[in-house]
Structure formats: structure tokens, C-alpha cells
Amino acid sequence: MSASLSRFQFETACKAYIAAHTTQPSDDASTTAVYPVGWTWNKHACVPGLGFMSRSVALSVKAVEAAEGDHELELLSDSTEDEAAASESREVLTCIQSVVYSPTFQVPAFYFTIHRSNGVPLNLSEIMASSLLRRHAVPLSNTTTFALSEHGASFPLLSQGDHPVLGTPAWYFHPCHTPEAVGEVVSELQYKGGTKEQILVRWMEVWFMVIGQIVDLHRGL
């Protein structure tokens, strides 16, 4: 199995993944715990073959006063709030996540936006302070208003740009290192047997595991 996908394989893989991982409880509870659910397939309004996966995740946010007197954002899952936290005033955030095909690198790319209840998007510093990102996995980097870059890297790790299909502003993780990260695992998938769709589902599962090292894909679920 290749470490890259054609656009047709991407669409097939996404649809097969959605069918395999629905929001309904799985017979294997560990599967639901590992792979994110709630995705839908979105067709392009005019151009066939430009579809993508997306989902909307509701998050809670609480302003926490830091020792320096600044305020950072701490995203909380509703399922883990205790009574004390529930009694505090919290703002609901909406996180829109997309899995889009990158024709340049021939792999999926993860795009997202986080908005406040009044429609105002979070800036990069607020996103970095949130628990959407796994802080231990985000190295000390060069940060600007529009990008987060690792020292010496050719491409930003996280940057802002237009959604490839919708054309709206979004944040995305650059997919330049995805083929090598996924390739270490997917080369073994073809030896496990199964149909082409089953192999493509495993490909997407590996990709989500790679992305999940940086993003908490279960936050808010």
C-alpha cells in the first residue's frame, strides 16, 4: 500500500471510513476510543471529485487567569466537567474540522476553525493555549500571527490559509511530512489482507493516529 493516495482513492477511503466509524457505538469499544467519529462527506457544489470530510465539534471554554496576569483559554470537554466547573460561566466554542485532499502531496490534510458564540474566530495564541492541541507534541517554535513553525523547517507546522474547497479562511497542518509518517505503517497494511476498501479504511485510521499525536480529535465528543 502506497504512502500516498489518488483523489479517487481519497474519496473512496473517506466514504469507507465514515461507513466503518459511525456515531453509533461500536462492537469494539476500543475502536470508538481510538478513531474519531461524527464525520460526513461533503460534495463540491459545482465540481465533481472535490469533496471532503467534515464535522462540527462543540467545545466549552473557560478563562483562566495565569500567574502573569494574562488570560489563556482552556477547552473543557462537557463530559468531564464537575459541578464546580459547571457552575462557572463558560462560553461555547464551535470547532469545524475538515479532512481535505492535498493534490501536491497526495495525502489528506487537516483543516479547522474555532469560533466563539458570537462568530469571532480564535487567534493563533488562543488556539495554542487551548487543549485542542496536545501541548507536549507542539515543540517550541517560531510563532507569527499567521503561522507556527519549527526551527529550521522549510514549511510551517500550522498556518492559516483558504480552505481548498470552500475558499474560506481556516487553519491547517502542513501535509509535507505526512507521507513519510504514514508510510512507516501503511506498508504493512497490504499483508493483512482484506478488500481494497478495507485497506483504505486502515490507511485513514493510520492517518488519524498520526494527526492525533498533535490534535485531540476526541475533545468535545
PDB file of C-alpha atoms in Angstrom:
ATOM      1  CA  MET A   1       0.000   0.000   0.000  1.00  0.00           C
ATOM      2  CA  SER A   2       1.395   3.363  -1.035  1.00  0.00           C
ATOM      3  CA  ALA A   3       2.027   6.190   1.416  1.00  0.00           C
ATOM      4  CA  SER A   4       0.046   8.484  -0.888  1.00  0.00           C
ATOM      5  CA  LEU A   5      -3.471   8.434  -2.311  1.00  0.00           C
ATOM      6  CA  SER A   6      -5.017   9.448  -5.597  1.00  0.00           C
ATOM      7  CA  ARG A   7      -8.014  11.757  -5.370  1.00  0.00           C
ATOM      8  CA  PHE A   8     -10.294   8.826  -6.221  1.00  0.00           C
ATOM      9  CA  GLN A   9      -8.683   6.694  -3.503  1.00  0.00           C
ATOM     10  CA  PHE A  10      -9.076   9.579  -1.045  1.00  0.00           C
ATOM     11  CA  GLU A  11     -12.808   9.845  -1.713  1.00  0.00           C
ATOM     12  CA  THR A  12     -13.239   6.080  -1.514  1.00  0.00           C
ATOM     13  CA  ALA A  13     -11.212   5.944   1.715  1.00  0.00           C
ATOM     14  CA  CYS A  14     -13.199   8.746   3.353  1.00  0.00           C
ATOM     15  CA  LYS A  15     -16.583   7.274   2.479  1.00  0.00           C
ATOM     16  CA  ALA A  16     -15.484   3.819   3.629  1.00  0.00           C
ATOM     17  CA  TYR A  17     -14.106   5.277   6.872  1.00  0.00           C
ATOM     18  CA  ILE A  18     -17.376   7.093   7.571  1.00  0.00           C
ATOM     19  CA  ALA A  19     -19.303   3.874   6.997  1.00  0.00           C
ATOM     20  CA  ALA A  20     -16.955   1.922   9.272  1.00  0.00           C
ATOM     21  CA  HIS A  21     -16.853   4.513  12.073  1.00  0.00           C
ATOM     22  CA  THR A  22     -20.288   5.976  12.609  1.00  0.00           C
ATOM     23  CA  THR A  23     -21.509   7.784  15.703  1.00  0.00           C
ATOM     24  CA  GLN A  24     -23.241   4.601  16.816  1.00  0.00           C
ATOM     25  CA  PRO A  25     -21.479   2.520  19.491  1.00  0.00           C
ATOM     26  CA  SER A  26     -19.035   0.048  18.012  1.00  0.00           C
ATOM     27  CA  ASP A  27     -18.975  -3.628  18.901  1.00  0.00           C
ATOM     28  CA  ASP A  28     -15.378  -2.970  19.835  1.00  0.00           C
ATOM     29  CA  ALA A  29     -15.348  -0.121  22.379  1.00  0.00           C
ATOM     30  CA  SER A  30     -11.612   0.354  21.893  1.00  0.00           C
ATOM     31  CA  THR A  31     -12.202   1.214  18.223  1.00  0.00           C
ATOM     32  CA  THR A  32     -14.503   4.103  19.103  1.00  0.00           C
ATOM     33  CA  ALA A  33     -11.976   5.328  21.661  1.00  0.00           C
ATOM     34  CA  VAL A  34      -9.147   5.426  19.116  1.00  0.00           C
ATOM     35  CA  TYR A  35     -10.720   6.650  15.880  1.00  0.00           C
ATOM     36  CA  PRO A  36     -12.724   9.895  15.714  1.00  0.00           C
ATOM     37  CA  VAL A  37     -16.369   9.683  14.658  1.00  0.00           C
ATOM     38  CA  GLY A  38     -19.101  12.056  13.535  1.00  0.00           C
ATOM     39  CA  TRP A  39     -17.739  12.767  10.050  1.00  0.00           C
ATOM     40  CA  THR A  40     -19.844  13.413   6.958  1.00  0.00           C
ATOM     41  CA  TRP A  41     -18.902  13.551   3.295  1.00  0.00           C
ATOM     42  CA  ASN A  42     -19.429  16.905   1.561  1.00  0.00           C
ATOM     43  CA  LYS A  43     -19.670  17.195  -2.213  1.00  0.00           C
ATOM     44  CA  HIS A  44     -18.427  20.264  -4.041  1.00  0.00           C
ATOM     45  CA  ALA A  45     -21.365  22.366  -5.200  1.00  0.00           C
ATOM     46  CA  CYS A  46     -20.153  22.519  -8.805  1.00  0.00           C
ATOM     47  CA  VAL A  47     -17.073  20.358  -9.394  1.00  0.00           C
ATOM     48  CA  PRO A  48     -17.282  16.546  -9.113  1.00  0.00           C
ATOM     49  CA  GLY A  49     -14.404  14.886  -7.263  1.00  0.00           C
ATOM     50  CA  LEU A  50     -13.634  17.818  -4.941  1.00  0.00           C
ATOM     51  CA  GLY A  51     -15.458  16.522  -1.891  1.00  0.00           C
ATOM     52  CA  PHE A  52     -14.116  16.401   1.661  1.00  0.00           C
ATOM     53  CA  MET A  53     -14.950  15.095   5.133  1.00  0.00           C
ATOM     54  CA  SER A  54     -16.082  17.455   7.862  1.00  0.00           C
ATOM     55  CA  ARG A  55     -17.652  17.572  11.294  1.00  0.00           C
ATOM     56  CA  SER A  56     -18.615  20.182  13.879  1.00  0.00           C
ATOM     57  CA  VAL A  57     -17.459  19.761  17.472  1.00  0.00           C
ATOM     58  CA  ALA A  58     -18.901  21.818  20.329  1.00  0.00           C
ATOM     59  CA  LEU A  59     -16.355  22.834  22.952  1.00  0.00           C
ATOM     60  CA  SER A  60     -16.540  24.773  26.202  1.00  0.00           C
ATOM     61  CA  VAL A  61     -14.056  27.455  27.094  1.00  0.00           C
ATOM     62  CA  LYS A  62     -13.172  28.934  30.472  1.00  0.00           C
ATOM     63  CA  ALA A  63     -10.962  31.958  31.019  1.00  0.00           C
ATOM     64  CA  VAL A  64      -8.196  31.083  33.446  1.00  0.00           C
ATOM     65  CA  GLU A  65      -6.061  33.801  34.977  1.00  0.00           C
ATOM     66  CA  ALA A  66      -2.384  32.974  34.582  1.00  0.00           C
ATOM     67  CA  ALA A  67       0.300  33.818  37.133  1.00  0.00           C
ATOM     68  CA  GLU A  68       1.489  36.702  34.968  1.00  0.00           C
ATOM     69  CA  GLY A  69      -1.973  38.237  34.982  1.00  0.00           C
ATOM     70  CA  ASP A  70      -2.678  37.197  31.405  1.00  0.00           C
ATOM     71  CA  HIS A  71      -5.615  35.053  30.384  1.00  0.00           C
ATOM     72  CA  GLU A  72      -5.364  31.829  28.466  1.00  0.00           C
ATOM     73  CA  LEU A  73      -8.095  29.629  27.093  1.00  0.00           C
ATOM     74  CA  GLU A  74      -8.688  26.193  28.467  1.00  0.00           C
ATOM     75  CA  LEU A  75     -11.040  23.999  26.458  1.00  0.00           C
ATOM     76  CA  LEU A  76     -13.070  21.610  28.552  1.00  0.00           C
ATOM     77  CA  SER A  77     -14.997  18.546  27.484  1.00  0.00           C
ATOM     78  CA  ASP A  78     -18.593  18.684  28.739  1.00  0.00           C
ATOM     79  CA  SER A  79     -18.357  15.023  29.710  1.00  0.00           C
ATOM     80  CA  THR A  80     -15.576  15.680  32.231  1.00  0.00           C
ATOM     81  CA  GLU A  81     -16.853  18.824  33.940  1.00  0.00           C
ATOM     82  CA  ASP A  82     -17.514  18.603  37.632  1.00  0.00           C
ATOM     83  CA  GLU A  83     -20.185  20.557  39.490  1.00  0.00           C
ATOM     84  CA  ALA A  84     -17.849  23.394  40.414  1.00  0.00           C
ATOM     85  CA  ALA A  85     -16.800  23.952  36.813  1.00  0.00           C
ATOM     86  CA  ALA A  86     -20.370  23.626  35.602  1.00  0.00           C
ATOM     87  CA  SER A  87     -21.464  26.461  37.874  1.00  0.00           C
ATOM     88  CA  GLU A  88     -18.972  28.865  36.324  1.00  0.00           C
ATOM     89  CA  SER A  89     -19.738  30.997  33.324  1.00  0.00           C
ATOM     90  CA  ARG A  90     -18.432  29.321  30.214  1.00  0.00           C
ATOM     91  CA  GLU A  91     -18.546  30.193  26.552  1.00  0.00           C
ATOM     92  CA  VAL A  92     -19.397  27.606  23.928  1.00  0.00           C
ATOM     93  CA  LEU A  93     -16.977  27.327  21.031  1.00  0.00           C
ATOM     94  CA  THR A  94     -17.650  25.735  17.677  1.00  0.00           C
ATOM     95  CA  CYS A  95     -14.787  23.836  16.075  1.00  0.00           C
ATOM     96  CA  ILE A  96     -15.283  22.957  12.413  1.00  0.00           C
ATOM     97  CA  GLN A  97     -12.844  20.277  11.254  1.00  0.00           C
ATOM     98  CA  SER A  98     -12.221  19.201   7.659  1.00  0.00           C
ATOM     99  CA  VAL A  99     -10.191  16.451   6.024  1.00  0.00           C
ATOM    100  CA  VAL A 100      -9.276  17.697   2.558  1.00  0.00           C
ATOM    101  CA  TYR A 101      -7.214  16.154  -0.240  1.00  0.00           C
ATOM    102  CA  SER A 102      -3.837  17.755  -0.946  1.00  0.00           C
ATOM    103  CA  PRO A 103      -3.050  17.294  -4.665  1.00  0.00           C
ATOM    104  CA  THR A 104       0.518  18.485  -4.120  1.00  0.00           C
ATOM    105  CA  PHE A 105       1.435  15.871  -1.509  1.00  0.00           C
ATOM    106  CA  GLN A 106      -1.314  13.372  -2.450  1.00  0.00           C
ATOM    107  CA  VAL A 107      -2.414  12.843   1.143  1.00  0.00           C
ATOM    108  CA  PRO A 108      -5.247  14.104   3.362  1.00  0.00           C
ATOM    109  CA  ALA A 109      -4.770  17.453   5.094  1.00  0.00           C
ATOM    110  CA  PHE A 110      -6.412  18.567   8.350  1.00  0.00           C
ATOM    111  CA  TYR A 111      -8.137  21.982   8.312  1.00  0.00           C
ATOM    112  CA  PHE A 112     -10.054  23.582  11.171  1.00  0.00           C
ATOM    113  CA  THR A 113     -11.588  26.759  12.543  1.00  0.00           C
ATOM    114  CA  ILE A 114     -12.637  27.611  16.097  1.00  0.00           C
ATOM    115  CA  HIS A 115     -15.243  30.318  16.636  1.00  0.00           C
ATOM    116  CA  ARG A 116     -16.752  31.935  19.692  1.00  0.00           C
ATOM    117  CA  SER A 117     -20.521  32.018  20.132  1.00  0.00           C
ATOM    118  CA  ASN A 118     -20.591  35.495  18.558  1.00  0.00           C
ATOM    119  CA  GLY A 119     -18.813  34.221  15.439  1.00  0.00           C
ATOM    120  CA  VAL A 120     -15.389  35.687  16.247  1.00  0.00           C
ATOM    121  CA  PRO A 121     -12.583  33.224  15.417  1.00  0.00           C
ATOM    122  CA  LEU A 122      -9.813  32.401  17.874  1.00  0.00           C
ATOM    123  CA  ASN A 123      -6.384  33.753  17.005  1.00  0.00           C
ATOM    124  CA  LEU A 124      -3.248  31.616  16.948  1.00  0.00           C
ATOM    125  CA  SER A 125      -2.165  32.353  20.504  1.00  0.00           C
ATOM    126  CA  GLU A 126      -5.614  31.367  21.782  1.00  0.00           C
ATOM    127  CA  ILE A 127      -5.554  28.190  19.709  1.00  0.00           C
ATOM    128  CA  MET A 128      -2.126  27.285  21.066  1.00  0.00           C
ATOM    129  CA  ALA A 129      -3.318  27.871  24.627  1.00  0.00           C
ATOM    130  CA  SER A 130      -6.338  25.661  24.081  1.00  0.00           C
ATOM    131  CA  SER A 131      -6.485  21.959  24.745  1.00  0.00           C
ATOM    132  CA  LEU A 132      -7.406  21.221  21.124  1.00  0.00           C
ATOM    133  CA  LEU A 133      -3.671  20.850  20.571  1.00  0.00           C
ATOM    134  CA  ARG A 134      -1.642  18.367  22.560  1.00  0.00           C
ATOM    135  CA  ARG A 135       0.822  20.794  24.099  1.00  0.00           C
ATOM    136  CA  HIS A 136       3.514  18.187  24.703  1.00  0.00           C
ATOM    137  CA  ALA A 137       3.522  17.446  20.947  1.00  0.00           C
ATOM    138  CA  VAL A 138       3.899  21.068  19.845  1.00  0.00           C
ATOM    139  CA  PRO A 139       7.590  21.990  20.119  1.00  0.00           C
ATOM    140  CA  LEU A 140       8.939  25.402  20.977  1.00  0.00           C
ATOM    141  CA  SER A 141       8.645  27.117  17.649  1.00  0.00           C
ATOM    142  CA  ASN A 142       8.741  30.385  15.779  1.00  0.00           C
ATOM    143  CA  THR A 143       5.297  31.945  16.041  1.00  0.00           C
ATOM    144  CA  THR A 144       3.781  34.742  13.984  1.00  0.00           C
ATOM    145  CA  THR A 145       0.209  35.967  13.678  1.00  0.00           C
ATOM    146  CA  PHE A 146      -0.496  33.532  10.864  1.00  0.00           C
ATOM    147  CA  ALA A 147       1.856  30.582  11.350  1.00  0.00           C
ATOM    148  CA  LEU A 148       3.583  28.258  13.775  1.00  0.00           C
ATOM    149  CA  SER A 149       6.934  26.967  12.522  1.00  0.00           C
ATOM    150  CA  GLU A 150       9.538  24.599  13.885  1.00  0.00           C
ATOM    151  CA  HIS A 151      13.076  25.947  13.959  1.00  0.00           C
ATOM    152  CA  GLY A 152      14.804  25.278  10.646  1.00  0.00           C
ATOM    153  CA  ALA A 153      11.704  23.822   8.975  1.00  0.00           C
ATOM    154  CA  SER A 154      11.013  24.550   5.304  1.00  0.00           C
ATOM    155  CA  PHE A 155       7.251  24.768   5.847  1.00  0.00           C
ATOM    156  CA  PRO A 156       5.152  25.966   8.807  1.00  0.00           C
ATOM    157  CA  LEU A 157       3.727  23.260  11.053  1.00  0.00           C
ATOM    158  CA  LEU A 158       0.455  25.174  11.441  1.00  0.00           C
ATOM    159  CA  SER A 159      -0.598  28.070   9.279  1.00  0.00           C
ATOM    160  CA  GLN A 160      -3.612  29.999   8.078  1.00  0.00           C
ATOM    161  CA  GLY A 161      -4.918  29.861   4.532  1.00  0.00           C
ATOM    162  CA  ASP A 162      -8.032  29.406   2.448  1.00  0.00           C
ATOM    163  CA  HIS A 163      -9.956  26.155   2.699  1.00  0.00           C
ATOM    164  CA  PRO A 164      -9.159  24.365  -0.617  1.00  0.00           C
ATOM    165  CA  VAL A 165     -12.818  23.627  -1.357  1.00  0.00           C
ATOM    166  CA  LEU A 166     -14.819  26.282   0.490  1.00  0.00           C
ATOM    167  CA  GLY A 167     -12.395  29.148  -0.091  1.00  0.00           C
ATOM    168  CA  THR A 168     -12.907  30.432   3.457  1.00  0.00           C
ATOM    169  CA  PRO A 169     -10.113  31.225   5.976  1.00  0.00           C
ATOM    170  CA  ALA A 170      -9.000  28.244   8.043  1.00  0.00           C
ATOM    171  CA  TRP A 171      -6.037  26.844   9.947  1.00  0.00           C
ATOM    172  CA  TYR A 172      -4.271  23.758   8.638  1.00  0.00           C
ATOM    173  CA  PHE A 173      -1.375  21.459   9.408  1.00  0.00           C
ATOM    174  CA  HIS A 174       1.061  21.361   6.514  1.00  0.00           C
ATOM    175  CA  PRO A 175       0.974  17.845   4.981  1.00  0.00           C
ATOM    176  CA  CYS A 176       4.578  17.824   3.751  1.00  0.00           C
ATOM    177  CA  HIS A 177       5.702  15.204   6.299  1.00  0.00           C
ATOM    178  CA  THR A 178       2.528  13.126   6.165  1.00  0.00           C
ATOM    179  CA  PRO A 179       3.712  10.618   3.512  1.00  0.00           C
ATOM    180  CA  GLU A 180       6.792   9.630   5.498  1.00  0.00           C
ATOM    181  CA  ALA A 181       4.883   9.488   8.806  1.00  0.00           C
ATOM    182  CA  VAL A 182       2.075   7.371   7.375  1.00  0.00           C
ATOM    183  CA  GLY A 183       4.383   5.340   5.146  1.00  0.00           C
ATOM    184  CA  GLU A 184       6.105   3.732   8.110  1.00  0.00           C
ATOM    185  CA  VAL A 185       2.864   1.936   8.952  1.00  0.00           C
ATOM    186  CA  VAL A 186       0.824   1.578   5.761  1.00  0.00           C
ATOM    187  CA  SER A 187       3.499  -0.508   4.030  1.00  0.00           C
ATOM    188  CA  GLU A 188       2.394  -3.381   6.259  1.00  0.00           C
ATOM    189  CA  LEU A 189      -1.333  -2.989   5.578  1.00  0.00           C
ATOM    190  CA  GLN A 190      -1.319  -4.930   2.312  1.00  0.00           C
ATOM    191  CA  TYR A 191      -0.088  -8.017   4.143  1.00  0.00           C
ATOM    192  CA  LYS A 192      -3.109  -8.070   6.457  1.00  0.00           C
ATOM    193  CA  GLY A 193      -5.482  -8.900   3.624  1.00  0.00           C
ATOM    194  CA  GLY A 194      -8.968  -7.569   3.053  1.00  0.00           C
ATOM    195  CA  THR A 195     -10.721  -5.737   0.259  1.00  0.00           C
ATOM    196  CA  LYS A 196      -9.398  -2.536  -1.295  1.00  0.00           C
ATOM    197  CA  GLU A 197     -11.917  -0.535   0.738  1.00  0.00           C
ATOM    198  CA  GLN A 198     -10.873  -2.241   3.974  1.00  0.00           C
ATOM    199  CA  ILE A 199      -7.238  -1.428   3.246  1.00  0.00           C
ATOM    200  CA  LEU A 200      -8.158   2.201   2.522  1.00  0.00           C
ATOM    201  CA  VAL A 201     -10.070   2.379   5.809  1.00  0.00           C
ATOM    202  CA  ARG A 202      -6.930   1.195   7.595  1.00  0.00           C
ATOM    203  CA  TRP A 203      -4.969   3.863   5.697  1.00  0.00           C
ATOM    204  CA  MET A 204      -7.290   6.558   7.067  1.00  0.00           C
ATOM    205  CA  GLU A 205      -7.101   5.056  10.547  1.00  0.00           C
ATOM    206  CA  VAL A 206      -3.308   5.332  10.413  1.00  0.00           C
ATOM    207  CA  TRP A 207      -3.581   8.930   9.206  1.00  0.00           C
ATOM    208  CA  PHE A 208      -5.911   9.834  12.082  1.00  0.00           C
ATOM    209  CA  MET A 209      -3.475   8.237  14.526  1.00  0.00           C
ATOM    210  CA  VAL A 210      -0.675  10.419  13.112  1.00  0.00           C
ATOM    211  CA  ILE A 211      -2.777  13.603  13.293  1.00  0.00           C
ATOM    212  CA  GLY A 212      -3.986  12.574  16.736  1.00  0.00           C
ATOM    213  CA  GLN A 213      -0.458  12.901  18.070  1.00  0.00           C
ATOM    214  CA  ILE A 214      -0.856  16.679  17.727  1.00  0.00           C
ATOM    215  CA  VAL A 215      -4.624  17.246  17.799  1.00  0.00           C
ATOM    216  CA  ASP A 216      -7.029  15.938  20.423  1.00  0.00           C
ATOM    217  CA  LEU A 217      -9.569  14.514  17.995  1.00  0.00           C
ATOM    218  CA  HIS A 218     -11.844  13.351  20.805  1.00  0.00           C
ATOM    219  CA  ARG A 219     -12.134  16.724  22.529  1.00  0.00           C
ATOM    220  CA  GLY A 220     -15.762  17.694  22.976  1.00  0.00           C
ATOM    221  CA  LEU A 221     -17.145  14.291  21.921  1.00  0.00           C
TER     222      LEU A 221
END
